[in-house]
């Protein structure tokens, strides 16, 4: 099966300009209202305009080139950070930890405030979407510490899929790694990544999650990466993964 994300009409101009190394989306929209943005030598009067690589774009005298190629980074998210750019409650976000010279990045999926581990980041919306799609077939692997008397017979129930609060969760595969007193370390693999999926499944079984670490997202893993660091995934490796999973952007 080939997974394809199409963008026939291109991208909204503000997003395209931002990804191509120009002003931010908000700044581009402001410049449009000031009459300082031209596409193919025609003044742009509304930010609701879609452009492609074939268009000649001029923003306040700056000629915008082709957008950056799709890239991917591996970030080791610490617990205690949220995966949004801003938080109304004033909590720290992952963007507080990223180097200031990095391009505007999107998260591939999420990790909740108390979770840690691998979070993929990309500069490309199409790549983000296709990596998140269950149809793409990228499994997520976690190490999870739970409080409670973990039994393999309980964990095996997840392999058939479960319904929790009227929400169906696809089969998950869990094994006990080791028992530590009243806690147990589990190895869990899922394929969907719904909101707080593992925490809800553990609660369903009567366990309380007190630590959750994502170690792998498909073929991408943390390996020896340190907490709070971000590393670029080599372009040749990303290209090989897209080919292996028959992904066309």
mmCIF file of C-alpha atoms in Angstrom:
data_model
loop_
_atom_site.group_PDB
_atom_site.id
_atom_site.type_symbol
_atom_site.label_atom_id
_atom_site.label_comp_id
_atom_site.label_asym_id
_atom_site.label_seq_id
_atom_site.Cartn_x
_atom_site.Cartn_y
_atom_site.Cartn_z
ATOM 1 C CA UNK A 1 0.000 0.000 0.000
ATOM 2 C CA UNK A 2 1.252 3.463 -0.899
ATOM 3 C CA UNK A 3 0.442 6.374 1.400
ATOM 4 C CA UNK A 4 0.247 9.664 -0.451
ATOM 5 C CA UNK A 5 -0.384 13.197 0.772
ATOM 6 C CA UNK A 6 -1.338 15.566 -1.999
ATOM 7 C CA UNK A 7 -1.177 19.334 -2.028
ATOM 8 C CA UNK A 8 -2.630 20.103 -5.461
ATOM 9 C CA UNK A 9 -3.451 23.729 -4.740
ATOM 10 C CA UNK A 10 -0.234 24.467 -2.874
ATOM 11 C CA UNK A 11 -0.004 26.151 0.499
ATOM 12 C CA UNK A 12 -1.364 29.355 1.970
ATOM 13 C CA UNK A 13 1.101 32.075 1.172
ATOM 14 C CA UNK A 14 1.978 32.999 4.767
ATOM 15 C CA UNK A 15 2.848 29.392 5.607
ATOM 16 C CA UNK A 16 4.798 28.917 2.383
ATOM 17 C CA UNK A 17 6.832 32.099 2.978
ATOM 18 C CA UNK A 18 7.634 31.116 6.556
ATOM 19 C CA UNK A 19 8.820 27.647 5.549
ATOM 20 C CA UNK A 20 10.890 29.072 2.709
ATOM 21 C CA UNK A 21 12.958 31.154 5.097
ATOM 22 C CA UNK A 22 10.969 34.390 4.878
ATOM 23 C CA UNK A 23 9.101 36.297 7.593
ATOM 24 C CA UNK A 24 6.831 34.488 10.024
ATOM 25 C CA UNK A 25 3.243 33.753 9.056
ATOM 26 C CA UNK A 26 1.889 36.548 11.216
ATOM 27 C CA UNK A 27 4.432 39.043 9.834
ATOM 28 C CA UNK A 28 3.680 37.988 6.258
ATOM 29 C CA UNK A 29 -0.038 38.512 6.811
ATOM 30 C CA UNK A 30 0.690 41.979 8.200
ATOM 31 C CA UNK A 31 2.817 42.828 5.158
ATOM 32 C CA UNK A 32 0.020 41.652 2.871
ATOM 33 C CA UNK A 33 -2.367 44.103 4.518
ATOM 34 C CA UNK A 34 0.242 46.844 3.986
ATOM 35 C CA UNK A 35 0.427 46.015 0.274
ATOM 36 C CA UNK A 36 4.040 44.841 0.406
ATOM 37 C CA UNK A 37 3.605 41.291 -0.924
ATOM 38 C CA UNK A 38 3.524 40.404 -4.626
ATOM 39 C CA UNK A 39 2.992 37.082 -6.395
ATOM 40 C CA UNK A 40 3.971 36.904 -10.051
ATOM 41 C CA UNK A 41 4.263 40.715 -10.028
ATOM 42 C CA UNK A 42 0.665 41.141 -8.800
ATOM 43 C CA UNK A 43 -0.043 42.727 -5.426
ATOM 44 C CA UNK A 44 -1.585 40.314 -2.932
ATOM 45 C CA UNK A 45 -4.663 41.742 -1.224
ATOM 46 C CA UNK A 46 -5.700 38.793 0.960
ATOM 47 C CA UNK A 47 -3.781 36.168 2.977
ATOM 48 C CA UNK A 48 -6.235 33.566 1.640
ATOM 49 C CA UNK A 49 -4.055 32.781 -1.354
ATOM 50 C CA UNK A 50 -2.412 29.479 -2.224
ATOM 51 C CA UNK A 51 1.006 29.380 -3.877
ATOM 52 C CA UNK A 52 3.429 26.724 -5.117
ATOM 53 C CA UNK A 53 7.118 26.439 -5.920
ATOM 54 C CA UNK A 54 6.361 27.721 -9.415
ATOM 55 C CA UNK A 55 5.200 31.148 -8.196
ATOM 56 C CA UNK A 56 7.456 34.193 -7.977
ATOM 57 C CA UNK A 57 6.949 35.671 -4.507
ATOM 58 C CA UNK A 58 8.246 39.024 -3.315
ATOM 59 C CA UNK A 59 7.792 40.006 0.330
ATOM 60 C CA UNK A 60 8.783 43.581 1.196
ATOM 61 C CA UNK A 61 11.483 43.484 -1.464
ATOM 62 C CA UNK A 62 12.718 40.010 -0.507
ATOM 63 C CA UNK A 63 12.419 37.349 -3.204
ATOM 64 C CA UNK A 64 11.303 34.086 -1.625
ATOM 65 C CA UNK A 65 12.896 30.963 -3.017
ATOM 66 C CA UNK A 66 11.631 27.427 -2.958
ATOM 67 C CA UNK A 67 10.538 26.060 0.385
ATOM 68 C CA UNK A 68 12.924 23.943 2.407
ATOM 69 C CA UNK A 69 12.940 20.206 1.706
ATOM 70 C CA UNK A 70 11.087 18.054 4.230
ATOM 71 C CA UNK A 71 13.324 17.392 7.223
ATOM 72 C CA UNK A 72 12.969 15.501 10.485
ATOM 73 C CA UNK A 73 14.522 15.882 13.931
ATOM 74 C CA UNK A 74 14.582 13.635 16.985
ATOM 75 C CA UNK A 75 13.909 15.442 20.282
ATOM 76 C CA UNK A 76 14.199 13.830 23.706
ATOM 77 C CA UNK A 77 11.325 15.488 25.539
ATOM 78 C CA UNK A 78 11.700 15.716 29.315
ATOM 79 C CA UNK A 79 8.695 15.320 31.586
ATOM 80 C CA UNK A 80 7.181 18.612 32.714
ATOM 81 C CA UNK A 81 6.892 20.272 29.293
ATOM 82 C CA UNK A 82 3.922 20.565 26.952
ATOM 83 C CA UNK A 83 4.053 20.122 23.185
ATOM 84 C CA UNK A 84 2.506 23.423 22.153
ATOM 85 C CA UNK A 85 4.169 26.718 21.290
ATOM 86 C CA UNK A 86 2.357 28.673 24.012
ATOM 87 C CA UNK A 87 0.430 27.702 27.108
ATOM 88 C CA UNK A 88 -2.283 29.962 28.577
ATOM 89 C CA UNK A 89 -1.420 28.538 31.996
ATOM 90 C CA UNK A 90 2.190 29.642 31.626
ATOM 91 C CA UNK A 91 3.712 26.174 31.727
ATOM 92 C CA UNK A 92 7.029 25.475 30.020
ATOM 93 C CA UNK A 93 6.840 24.187 26.438
ATOM 94 C CA UNK A 94 9.230 22.091 24.393
ATOM 95 C CA UNK A 95 9.939 25.175 22.277
ATOM 96 C CA UNK A 96 11.633 26.736 25.311
ATOM 97 C CA UNK A 97 14.277 24.010 25.001
ATOM 98 C CA UNK A 98 14.916 24.111 21.248
ATOM 99 C CA UNK A 99 17.879 26.045 19.823
ATOM 100 C CA UNK A 100 16.907 29.529 18.621
ATOM 101 C CA UNK A 101 18.438 28.968 15.171
ATOM 102 C CA UNK A 102 16.091 26.135 14.244
ATOM 103 C CA UNK A 103 13.322 26.638 11.660
ATOM 104 C CA UNK A 104 9.659 26.671 12.586
ATOM 105 C CA UNK A 105 8.888 23.093 13.625
ATOM 106 C CA UNK A 106 5.789 20.939 13.927
ATOM 107 C CA UNK A 107 5.436 17.991 16.258
ATOM 108 C CA UNK A 108 4.637 14.552 14.886
ATOM 109 C CA UNK A 109 1.975 13.482 17.357
ATOM 110 C CA UNK A 110 2.293 14.539 20.972
ATOM 111 C CA UNK A 111 3.539 13.517 24.362
ATOM 112 C CA UNK A 112 1.540 14.771 27.321
ATOM 113 C CA UNK A 113 2.917 17.001 30.073
ATOM 114 C CA UNK A 114 4.115 14.160 32.311
ATOM 115 C CA UNK A 115 5.399 11.896 29.532
ATOM 116 C CA UNK A 116 8.936 11.866 28.186
ATOM 117 C CA UNK A 117 11.006 10.420 25.409
ATOM 118 C CA UNK A 118 11.098 10.566 21.627
ATOM 119 C CA UNK A 119 9.203 13.368 19.943
ATOM 120 C CA UNK A 120 9.709 13.768 16.208
ATOM 121 C CA UNK A 121 9.812 17.317 14.835
ATOM 122 C CA UNK A 122 9.471 18.364 11.213
ATOM 123 C CA UNK A 123 9.403 21.506 9.086
ATOM 124 C CA UNK A 124 6.887 19.927 6.697
ATOM 125 C CA UNK A 125 3.138 19.663 7.301
ATOM 126 C CA UNK A 126 2.643 16.885 4.747
ATOM 127 C CA UNK A 127 5.373 14.771 6.360
ATOM 128 C CA UNK A 128 3.816 15.365 9.790
ATOM 129 C CA UNK A 129 0.413 14.142 8.617
ATOM 130 C CA UNK A 130 1.624 11.054 6.850
ATOM 131 C CA UNK A 131 3.815 9.941 9.783
ATOM 132 C CA UNK A 132 0.803 10.293 12.104
ATOM 133 C CA UNK A 133 -1.617 8.306 9.936
ATOM 134 C CA UNK A 134 -2.371 4.796 11.294
ATOM 135 C CA UNK A 135 -2.484 3.648 7.658
ATOM 136 C CA UNK A 136 1.235 4.383 7.355
ATOM 137 C CA UNK A 137 1.912 1.576 9.811
ATOM 138 C CA UNK A 138 4.490 3.195 12.104
ATOM 139 C CA UNK A 139 4.341 1.552 15.518
ATOM 140 C CA UNK A 140 5.152 3.484 18.693
ATOM 141 C CA UNK A 141 7.137 1.738 21.409
ATOM 142 C CA UNK A 142 7.128 2.752 25.083
ATOM 143 C CA UNK A 143 8.663 1.754 28.382
ATOM 144 C CA UNK A 144 6.050 2.259 31.078
ATOM 145 C CA UNK A 145 6.320 1.997 34.841
ATOM 146 C CA UNK A 146 3.059 1.199 36.597
ATOM 147 C CA UNK A 147 1.970 0.877 40.200
ATOM 148 C CA UNK A 148 0.000 -2.271 40.798
ATOM 149 C CA UNK A 149 0.293 -6.026 40.593
ATOM 150 C CA UNK A 150 0.931 -6.372 36.892
ATOM 151 C CA UNK A 151 -0.096 -9.683 35.359
ATOM 152 C CA UNK A 152 0.739 -10.814 31.854
ATOM 153 C CA UNK A 153 -2.738 -12.294 31.554
ATOM 154 C CA UNK A 154 -4.186 -8.787 32.058
ATOM 155 C CA UNK A 155 -1.831 -7.223 29.529
ATOM 156 C CA UNK A 156 -2.700 -9.873 26.962
ATOM 157 C CA UNK A 157 -6.285 -8.539 26.887
ATOM 158 C CA UNK A 158 -5.003 -5.449 25.077
ATOM 159 C CA UNK A 159 -3.882 -7.545 22.106
ATOM 160 C CA UNK A 160 -7.521 -7.958 21.077
ATOM 161 C CA UNK A 161 -8.241 -4.240 21.232
ATOM 162 C CA UNK A 162 -10.433 -2.681 23.910
ATOM 163 C CA UNK A 163 -13.293 -0.199 24.183
ATOM 164 C CA UNK A 164 -12.940 2.423 26.924
ATOM 165 C CA UNK A 165 -15.634 5.049 27.453
ATOM 166 C CA UNK A 166 -17.076 4.181 24.032
ATOM 167 C CA UNK A 167 -13.733 4.748 22.317
ATOM 168 C CA UNK A 168 -12.203 1.790 20.480
ATOM 169 C CA UNK A 169 -8.468 1.292 20.895
ATOM 170 C CA UNK A 170 -6.601 -0.844 18.386
ATOM 171 C CA UNK A 171 -4.652 -3.890 19.558
ATOM 172 C CA UNK A 172 -1.653 -3.074 21.744
ATOM 173 C CA UNK A 173 1.097 -5.474 22.716
ATOM 174 C CA UNK A 174 2.462 -5.315 26.252
ATOM 175 C CA UNK A 175 4.959 -7.413 28.179
ATOM 176 C CA UNK A 176 6.351 -7.267 31.696
ATOM 177 C CA UNK A 177 10.038 -6.321 31.677
ATOM 178 C CA UNK A 178 10.659 -6.491 35.416
ATOM 179 C CA UNK A 179 8.976 -6.159 38.795
ATOM 180 C CA UNK A 180 10.303 -3.610 41.295
ATOM 181 C CA UNK A 181 8.437 -3.901 44.580
ATOM 182 C CA UNK A 182 4.949 -2.501 44.069
ATOM 183 C CA UNK A 183 5.876 -1.250 40.582
ATOM 184 C CA UNK A 184 6.422 -2.981 37.266
ATOM 185 C CA UNK A 185 8.222 -1.888 34.107
ATOM 186 C CA UNK A 186 6.306 -2.755 30.959
ATOM 187 C CA UNK A 187 7.182 -2.743 27.269
ATOM 188 C CA UNK A 188 4.196 -1.525 25.219
ATOM 189 C CA UNK A 189 3.730 -1.147 21.463
ATOM 190 C CA UNK A 190 0.776 0.682 19.896
ATOM 191 C CA UNK A 191 -0.090 1.698 16.344
ATOM 192 C CA UNK A 192 -2.594 4.551 16.692
ATOM 193 C CA UNK A 193 -1.395 7.091 19.234
ATOM 194 C CA UNK A 194 -4.770 8.388 20.427
ATOM 195 C CA UNK A 195 -4.880 10.978 23.197
ATOM 196 C CA UNK A 196 -3.444 9.520 26.452
ATOM 197 C CA UNK A 197 -3.960 6.061 24.976
ATOM 198 C CA UNK A 198 -1.540 4.109 27.149
ATOM 199 C CA UNK A 199 -2.570 5.831 30.368
ATOM 200 C CA UNK A 200 -6.224 5.047 29.648
ATOM 201 C CA UNK A 201 -5.475 1.407 28.827
ATOM 202 C CA UNK A 202 -3.469 0.969 32.024
ATOM 203 C CA UNK A 203 -6.242 2.557 34.070
ATOM 204 C CA UNK A 204 -8.673 0.199 32.359
ATOM 205 C CA UNK A 205 -6.575 -2.702 33.661
ATOM 206 C CA UNK A 206 -6.383 -1.201 37.149
ATOM 207 C CA UNK A 207 -2.800 0.073 36.966
ATOM 208 C CA UNK A 208 -1.513 3.576 37.662
ATOM 209 C CA UNK A 209 1.163 4.943 35.324
ATOM 210 C CA UNK A 210 3.923 6.778 37.179
ATOM 211 C CA UNK A 211 6.423 7.021 34.355
ATOM 212 C CA UNK A 212 6.034 6.818 30.565
ATOM 213 C CA UNK A 213 8.902 6.976 28.079
ATOM 214 C CA UNK A 214 8.517 6.725 24.306
ATOM 215 C CA UNK A 215 11.645 5.109 22.910
ATOM 216 C CA UNK A 216 10.718 4.513 19.265
ATOM 217 C CA UNK A 217 8.394 5.908 16.613
ATOM 218 C CA UNK A 218 8.466 3.504 13.703
ATOM 219 C CA UNK A 219 12.098 3.147 12.567
ATOM 220 C CA UNK A 220 13.171 6.259 14.495
ATOM 221 C CA UNK A 221 14.547 5.758 17.996
ATOM 222 C CA UNK A 222 16.274 7.583 20.846
ATOM 223 C CA UNK A 223 19.297 5.303 20.922
ATOM 224 C CA UNK A 224 21.871 7.094 23.139
ATOM 225 C CA UNK A 225 20.350 10.568 22.858
ATOM 226 C CA UNK A 226 20.359 12.654 26.045
ATOM 227 C CA UNK A 227 17.302 14.206 27.671
ATOM 228 C CA UNK A 228 16.450 17.669 26.339
ATOM 229 C CA UNK A 229 18.583 17.382 23.202
ATOM 230 C CA UNK A 230 17.540 17.568 19.563
ATOM 231 C CA UNK A 231 19.309 15.765 16.717
ATOM 232 C CA UNK A 232 18.761 15.993 12.972
ATOM 233 C CA UNK A 233 17.797 12.736 11.290
ATOM 234 C CA UNK A 234 20.025 12.334 8.211
ATOM 235 C CA UNK A 235 18.269 13.056 4.927
ATOM 236 C CA UNK A 236 19.428 9.786 3.381
ATOM 237 C CA UNK A 237 17.881 7.832 6.262
ATOM 238 C CA UNK A 238 14.590 9.730 6.023
ATOM 239 C CA UNK A 239 14.554 9.122 2.270
ATOM 240 C CA UNK A 240 15.109 5.387 2.806
ATOM 241 C CA UNK A 241 12.272 5.233 5.357
ATOM 242 C CA UNK A 242 9.855 7.005 3.016
ATOM 243 C CA UNK A 243 10.759 4.566 0.262
ATOM 244 C CA UNK A 244 10.485 1.535 2.548
ATOM 245 C CA UNK A 245 6.999 2.511 3.710
ATOM 246 C CA UNK A 246 6.018 3.653 0.194
ATOM 247 C CA UNK A 247 5.297 7.181 1.344
ATOM 248 C CA UNK A 248 4.927 9.888 -1.287
ATOM 249 C CA UNK A 249 4.645 13.507 -0.161
#
